[in-house]
mmCIF file of C-alpha atoms in Angstrom:
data_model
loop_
_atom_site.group_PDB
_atom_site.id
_atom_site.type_symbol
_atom_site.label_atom_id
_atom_site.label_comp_id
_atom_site.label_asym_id
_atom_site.label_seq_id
_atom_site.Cartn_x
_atom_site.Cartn_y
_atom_site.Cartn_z
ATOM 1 C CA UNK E 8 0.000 0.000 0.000
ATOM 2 C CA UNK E 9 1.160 3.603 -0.754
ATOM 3 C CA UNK E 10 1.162 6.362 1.523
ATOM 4 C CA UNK E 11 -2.002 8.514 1.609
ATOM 5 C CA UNK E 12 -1.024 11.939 1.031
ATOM 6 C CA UNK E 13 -2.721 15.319 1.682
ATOM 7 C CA UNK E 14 -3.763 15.806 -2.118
ATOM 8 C CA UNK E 15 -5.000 11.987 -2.243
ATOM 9 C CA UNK E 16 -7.127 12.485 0.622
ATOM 10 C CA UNK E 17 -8.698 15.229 -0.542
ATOM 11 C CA UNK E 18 -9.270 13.884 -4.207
ATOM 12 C CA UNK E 19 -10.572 10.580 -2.755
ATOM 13 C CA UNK E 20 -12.918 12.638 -0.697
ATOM 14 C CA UNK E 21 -14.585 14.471 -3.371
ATOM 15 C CA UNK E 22 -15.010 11.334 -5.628
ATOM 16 C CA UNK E 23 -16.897 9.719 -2.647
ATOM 17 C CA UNK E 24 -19.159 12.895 -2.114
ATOM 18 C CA UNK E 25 -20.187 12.555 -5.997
ATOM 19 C CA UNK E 26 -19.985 9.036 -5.912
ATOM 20 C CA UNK E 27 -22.402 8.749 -3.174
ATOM 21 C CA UNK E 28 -25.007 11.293 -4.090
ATOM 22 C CA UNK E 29 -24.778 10.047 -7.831
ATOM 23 C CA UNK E 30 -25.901 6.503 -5.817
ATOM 24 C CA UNK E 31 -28.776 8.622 -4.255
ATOM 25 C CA UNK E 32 -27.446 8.505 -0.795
ATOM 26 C CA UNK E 33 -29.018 12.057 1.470
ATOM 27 C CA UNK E 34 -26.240 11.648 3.637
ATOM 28 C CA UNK E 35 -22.820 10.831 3.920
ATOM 29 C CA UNK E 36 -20.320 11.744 6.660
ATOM 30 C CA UNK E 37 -16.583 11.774 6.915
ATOM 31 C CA UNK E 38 -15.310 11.017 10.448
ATOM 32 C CA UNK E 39 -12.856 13.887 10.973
ATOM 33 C CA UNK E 40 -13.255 17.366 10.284
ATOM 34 C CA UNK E 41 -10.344 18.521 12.027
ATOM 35 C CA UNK E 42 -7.286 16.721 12.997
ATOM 36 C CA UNK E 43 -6.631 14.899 16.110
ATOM 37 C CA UNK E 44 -3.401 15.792 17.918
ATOM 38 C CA UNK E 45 -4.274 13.162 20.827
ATOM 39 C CA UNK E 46 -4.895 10.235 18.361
ATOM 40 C CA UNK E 47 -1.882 8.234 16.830
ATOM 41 C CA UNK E 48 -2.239 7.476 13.447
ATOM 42 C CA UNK E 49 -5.519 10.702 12.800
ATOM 43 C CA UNK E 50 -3.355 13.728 12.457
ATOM 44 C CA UNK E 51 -3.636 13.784 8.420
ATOM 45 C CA UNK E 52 -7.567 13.182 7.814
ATOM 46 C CA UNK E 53 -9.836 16.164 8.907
ATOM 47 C CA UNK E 54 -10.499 18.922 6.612
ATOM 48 C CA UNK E 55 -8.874 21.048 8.883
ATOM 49 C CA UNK E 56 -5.259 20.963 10.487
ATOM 50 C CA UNK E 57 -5.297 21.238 14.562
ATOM 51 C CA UNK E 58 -4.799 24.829 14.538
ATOM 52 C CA UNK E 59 -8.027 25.034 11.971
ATOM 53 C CA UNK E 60 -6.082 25.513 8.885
ATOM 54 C CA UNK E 61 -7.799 24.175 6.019
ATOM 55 C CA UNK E 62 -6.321 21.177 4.250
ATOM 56 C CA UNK E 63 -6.846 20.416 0.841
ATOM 57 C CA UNK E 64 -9.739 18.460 1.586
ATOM 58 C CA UNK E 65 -11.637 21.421 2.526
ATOM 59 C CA UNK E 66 -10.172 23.391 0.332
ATOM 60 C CA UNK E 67 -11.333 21.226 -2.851
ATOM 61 C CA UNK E 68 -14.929 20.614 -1.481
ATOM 62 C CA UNK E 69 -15.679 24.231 -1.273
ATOM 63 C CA UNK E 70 -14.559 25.271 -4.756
ATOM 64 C CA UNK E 71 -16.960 22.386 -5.553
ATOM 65 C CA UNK E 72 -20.080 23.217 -3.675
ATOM 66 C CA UNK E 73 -19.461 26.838 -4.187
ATOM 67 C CA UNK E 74 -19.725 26.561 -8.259
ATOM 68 C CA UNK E 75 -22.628 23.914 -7.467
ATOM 69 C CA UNK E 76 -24.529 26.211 -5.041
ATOM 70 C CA UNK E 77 -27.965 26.976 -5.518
ATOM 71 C CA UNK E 78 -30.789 28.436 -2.947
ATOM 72 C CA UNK E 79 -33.728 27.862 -4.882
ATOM 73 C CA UNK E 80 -35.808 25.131 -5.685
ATOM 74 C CA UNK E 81 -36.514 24.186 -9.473
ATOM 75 C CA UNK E 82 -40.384 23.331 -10.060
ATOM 76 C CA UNK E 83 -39.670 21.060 -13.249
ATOM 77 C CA UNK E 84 -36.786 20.276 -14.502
ATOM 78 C CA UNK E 85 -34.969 20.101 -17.905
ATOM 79 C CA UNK E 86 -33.612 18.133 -20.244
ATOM 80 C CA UNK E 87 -29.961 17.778 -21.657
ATOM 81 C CA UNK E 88 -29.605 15.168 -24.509
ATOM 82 C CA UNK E 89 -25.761 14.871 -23.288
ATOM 83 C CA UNK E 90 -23.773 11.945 -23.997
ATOM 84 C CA UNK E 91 -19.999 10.609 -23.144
ATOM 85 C CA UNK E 92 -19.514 7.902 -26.007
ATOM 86 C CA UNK E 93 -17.095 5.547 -25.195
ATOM 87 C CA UNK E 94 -16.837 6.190 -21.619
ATOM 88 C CA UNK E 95 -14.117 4.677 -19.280
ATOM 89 C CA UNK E 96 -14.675 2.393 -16.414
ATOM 90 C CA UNK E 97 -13.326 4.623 -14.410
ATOM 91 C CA UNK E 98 -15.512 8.179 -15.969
ATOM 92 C CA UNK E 99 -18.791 8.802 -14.127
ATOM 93 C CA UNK E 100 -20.719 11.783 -14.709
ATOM 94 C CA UNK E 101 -23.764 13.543 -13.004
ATOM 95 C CA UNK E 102 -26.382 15.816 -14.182
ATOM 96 C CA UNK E 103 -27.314 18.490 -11.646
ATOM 97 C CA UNK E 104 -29.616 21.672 -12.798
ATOM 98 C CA UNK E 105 -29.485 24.814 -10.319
ATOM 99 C CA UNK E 106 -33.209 26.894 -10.189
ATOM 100 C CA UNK E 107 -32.394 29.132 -12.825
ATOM 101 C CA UNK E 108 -32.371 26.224 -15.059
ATOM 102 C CA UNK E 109 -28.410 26.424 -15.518
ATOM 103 C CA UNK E 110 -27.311 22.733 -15.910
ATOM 104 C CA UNK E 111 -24.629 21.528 -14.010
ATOM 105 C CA UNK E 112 -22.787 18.491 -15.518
ATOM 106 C CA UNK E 113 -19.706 16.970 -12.977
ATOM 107 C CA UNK E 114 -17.743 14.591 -14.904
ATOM 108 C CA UNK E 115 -14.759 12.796 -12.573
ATOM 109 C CA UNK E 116 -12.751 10.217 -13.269
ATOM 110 C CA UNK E 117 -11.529 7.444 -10.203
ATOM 111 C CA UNK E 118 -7.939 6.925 -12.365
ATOM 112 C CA UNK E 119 -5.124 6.265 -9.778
ATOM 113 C CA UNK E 120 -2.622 7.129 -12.314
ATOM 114 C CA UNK E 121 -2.532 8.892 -15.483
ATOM 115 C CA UNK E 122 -5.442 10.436 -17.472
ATOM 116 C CA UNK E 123 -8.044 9.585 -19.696
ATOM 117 C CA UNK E 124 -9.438 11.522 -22.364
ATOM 118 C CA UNK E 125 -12.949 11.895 -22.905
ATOM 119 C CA UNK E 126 -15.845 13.729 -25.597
ATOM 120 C CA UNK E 127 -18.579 15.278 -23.539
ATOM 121 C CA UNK E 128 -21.416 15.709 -26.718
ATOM 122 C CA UNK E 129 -23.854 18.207 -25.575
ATOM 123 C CA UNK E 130 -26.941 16.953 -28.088
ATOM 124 C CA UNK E 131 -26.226 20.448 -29.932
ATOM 125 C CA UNK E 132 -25.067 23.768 -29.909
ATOM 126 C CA UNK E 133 -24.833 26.285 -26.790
ATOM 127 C CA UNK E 134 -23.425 29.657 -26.772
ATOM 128 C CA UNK E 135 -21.636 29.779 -23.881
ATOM 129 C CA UNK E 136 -20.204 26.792 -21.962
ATOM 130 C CA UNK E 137 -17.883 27.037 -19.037
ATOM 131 C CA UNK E 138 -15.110 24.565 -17.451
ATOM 132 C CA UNK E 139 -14.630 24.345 -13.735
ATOM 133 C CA UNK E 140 -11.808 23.097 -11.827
ATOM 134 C CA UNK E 141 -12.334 22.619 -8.448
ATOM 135 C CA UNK E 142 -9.078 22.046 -7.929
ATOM 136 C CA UNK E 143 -7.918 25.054 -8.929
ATOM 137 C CA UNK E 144 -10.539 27.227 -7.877
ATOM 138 C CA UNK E 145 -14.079 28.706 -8.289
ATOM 139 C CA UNK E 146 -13.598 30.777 -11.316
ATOM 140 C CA UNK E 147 -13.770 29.047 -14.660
ATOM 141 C CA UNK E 148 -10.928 27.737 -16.295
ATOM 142 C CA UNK E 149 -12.052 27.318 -19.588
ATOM 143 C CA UNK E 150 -14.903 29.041 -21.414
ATOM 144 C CA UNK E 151 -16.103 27.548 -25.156
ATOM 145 C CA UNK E 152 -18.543 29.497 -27.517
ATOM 146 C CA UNK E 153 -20.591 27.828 -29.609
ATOM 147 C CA UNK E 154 -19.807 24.595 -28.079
ATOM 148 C CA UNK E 155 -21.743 21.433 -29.581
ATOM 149 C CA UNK E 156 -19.109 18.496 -27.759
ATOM 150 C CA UNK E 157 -15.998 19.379 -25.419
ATOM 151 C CA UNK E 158 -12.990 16.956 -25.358
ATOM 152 C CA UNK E 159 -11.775 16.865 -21.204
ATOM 153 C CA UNK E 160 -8.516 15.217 -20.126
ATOM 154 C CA UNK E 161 -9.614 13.436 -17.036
ATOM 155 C CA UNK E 162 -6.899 12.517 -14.349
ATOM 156 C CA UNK E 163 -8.042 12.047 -10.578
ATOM 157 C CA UNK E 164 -10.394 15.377 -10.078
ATOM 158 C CA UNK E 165 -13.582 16.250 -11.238
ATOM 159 C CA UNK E 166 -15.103 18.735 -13.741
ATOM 160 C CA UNK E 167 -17.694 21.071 -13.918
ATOM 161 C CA UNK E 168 -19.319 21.488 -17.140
ATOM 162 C CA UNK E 169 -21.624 24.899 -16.959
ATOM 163 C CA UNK E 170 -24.436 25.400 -19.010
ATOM 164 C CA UNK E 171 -26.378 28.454 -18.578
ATOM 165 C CA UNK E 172 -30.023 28.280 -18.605
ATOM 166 C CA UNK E 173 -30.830 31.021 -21.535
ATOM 167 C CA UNK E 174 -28.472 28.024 -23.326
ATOM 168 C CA UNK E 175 -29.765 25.436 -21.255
ATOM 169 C CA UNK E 176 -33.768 25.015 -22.051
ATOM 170 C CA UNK E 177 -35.369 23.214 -24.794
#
């Protein structure tokens, strides 16, 4: 077995998050959120360091639910003919919509090492698509006009495909 490091844990956490609600789970809890000093063997898996310091754990899942956040409710949802042909084993993806009928589409791939390279096809053309790393951040990292398909290159993160909702309906 290899050693768990701070950037594994954190990746491995966010894949379980998705993993779980993709499953339909309401609820799913991590046993640290901040590190125990008067544990052996807990002092690297909170999402916060003893002094509260954020790891990259917590760092990672709040880029993620801050580009996913959404107050309001959504009375029927939408449709997006999207596809992934060829998908990996190892490439999930998830569908979320937010109220104002932006569609959220979180593509992640569970690769331990390397990447894989994948064709999101969006059914047909939007205006304005954007690419979010969560990573990286909250802003987005990419942004495609016109965008019928987008080609990602998966590694051990997810993606946030952005579709707004004056692109998104219909």
């Amino acid at each position: 077995g290899g050693v768990i490091t701070e950037n594994i844990h954190a990746l491995n956490l966010l894949s379980m998050y998705l993993d779980q609600f993709k499953r339909g789970w309401s609820d799913t809890d991590v046993y640290l959120l901040r590190d125990r000093s008067d544990e052996a063997g807990n002092q690297q898996y909170g999402f916060y360091k003893p002094d509260y310091a954020p790891r990259k754990a917590a760092v990672f899942l709040h880029n993620l639910t801050s580009v996913l956040a959404d107050h309001g409710s959504l009375k029927t949802p939408g449709r997006l003919g999207y596809s992934v042909p060829n998908e990996p084993a190892t490439v999930h993806d998830l569908l979320l919509q937010k109220s104002n009928g932006a569609f959220e589409l979180v593509v992640w791939n569970e690769q331990i090492t390397g990447t894989s390279t994948v064709r999101v096809n969006l059914g047909r053309a939007y205006p304005l698509v954007k690419v979010y790393d969560p990573t990286v951040g909250t802003a987005p990292m990419r942004t495609v006009r016109n965008a019928v398909s987008l080609t990602l290159t998966l590694s051990d993160h997810p993606m946030v495909i952005e579709i707004p909702a004056s692109a998104g309906r219909g």
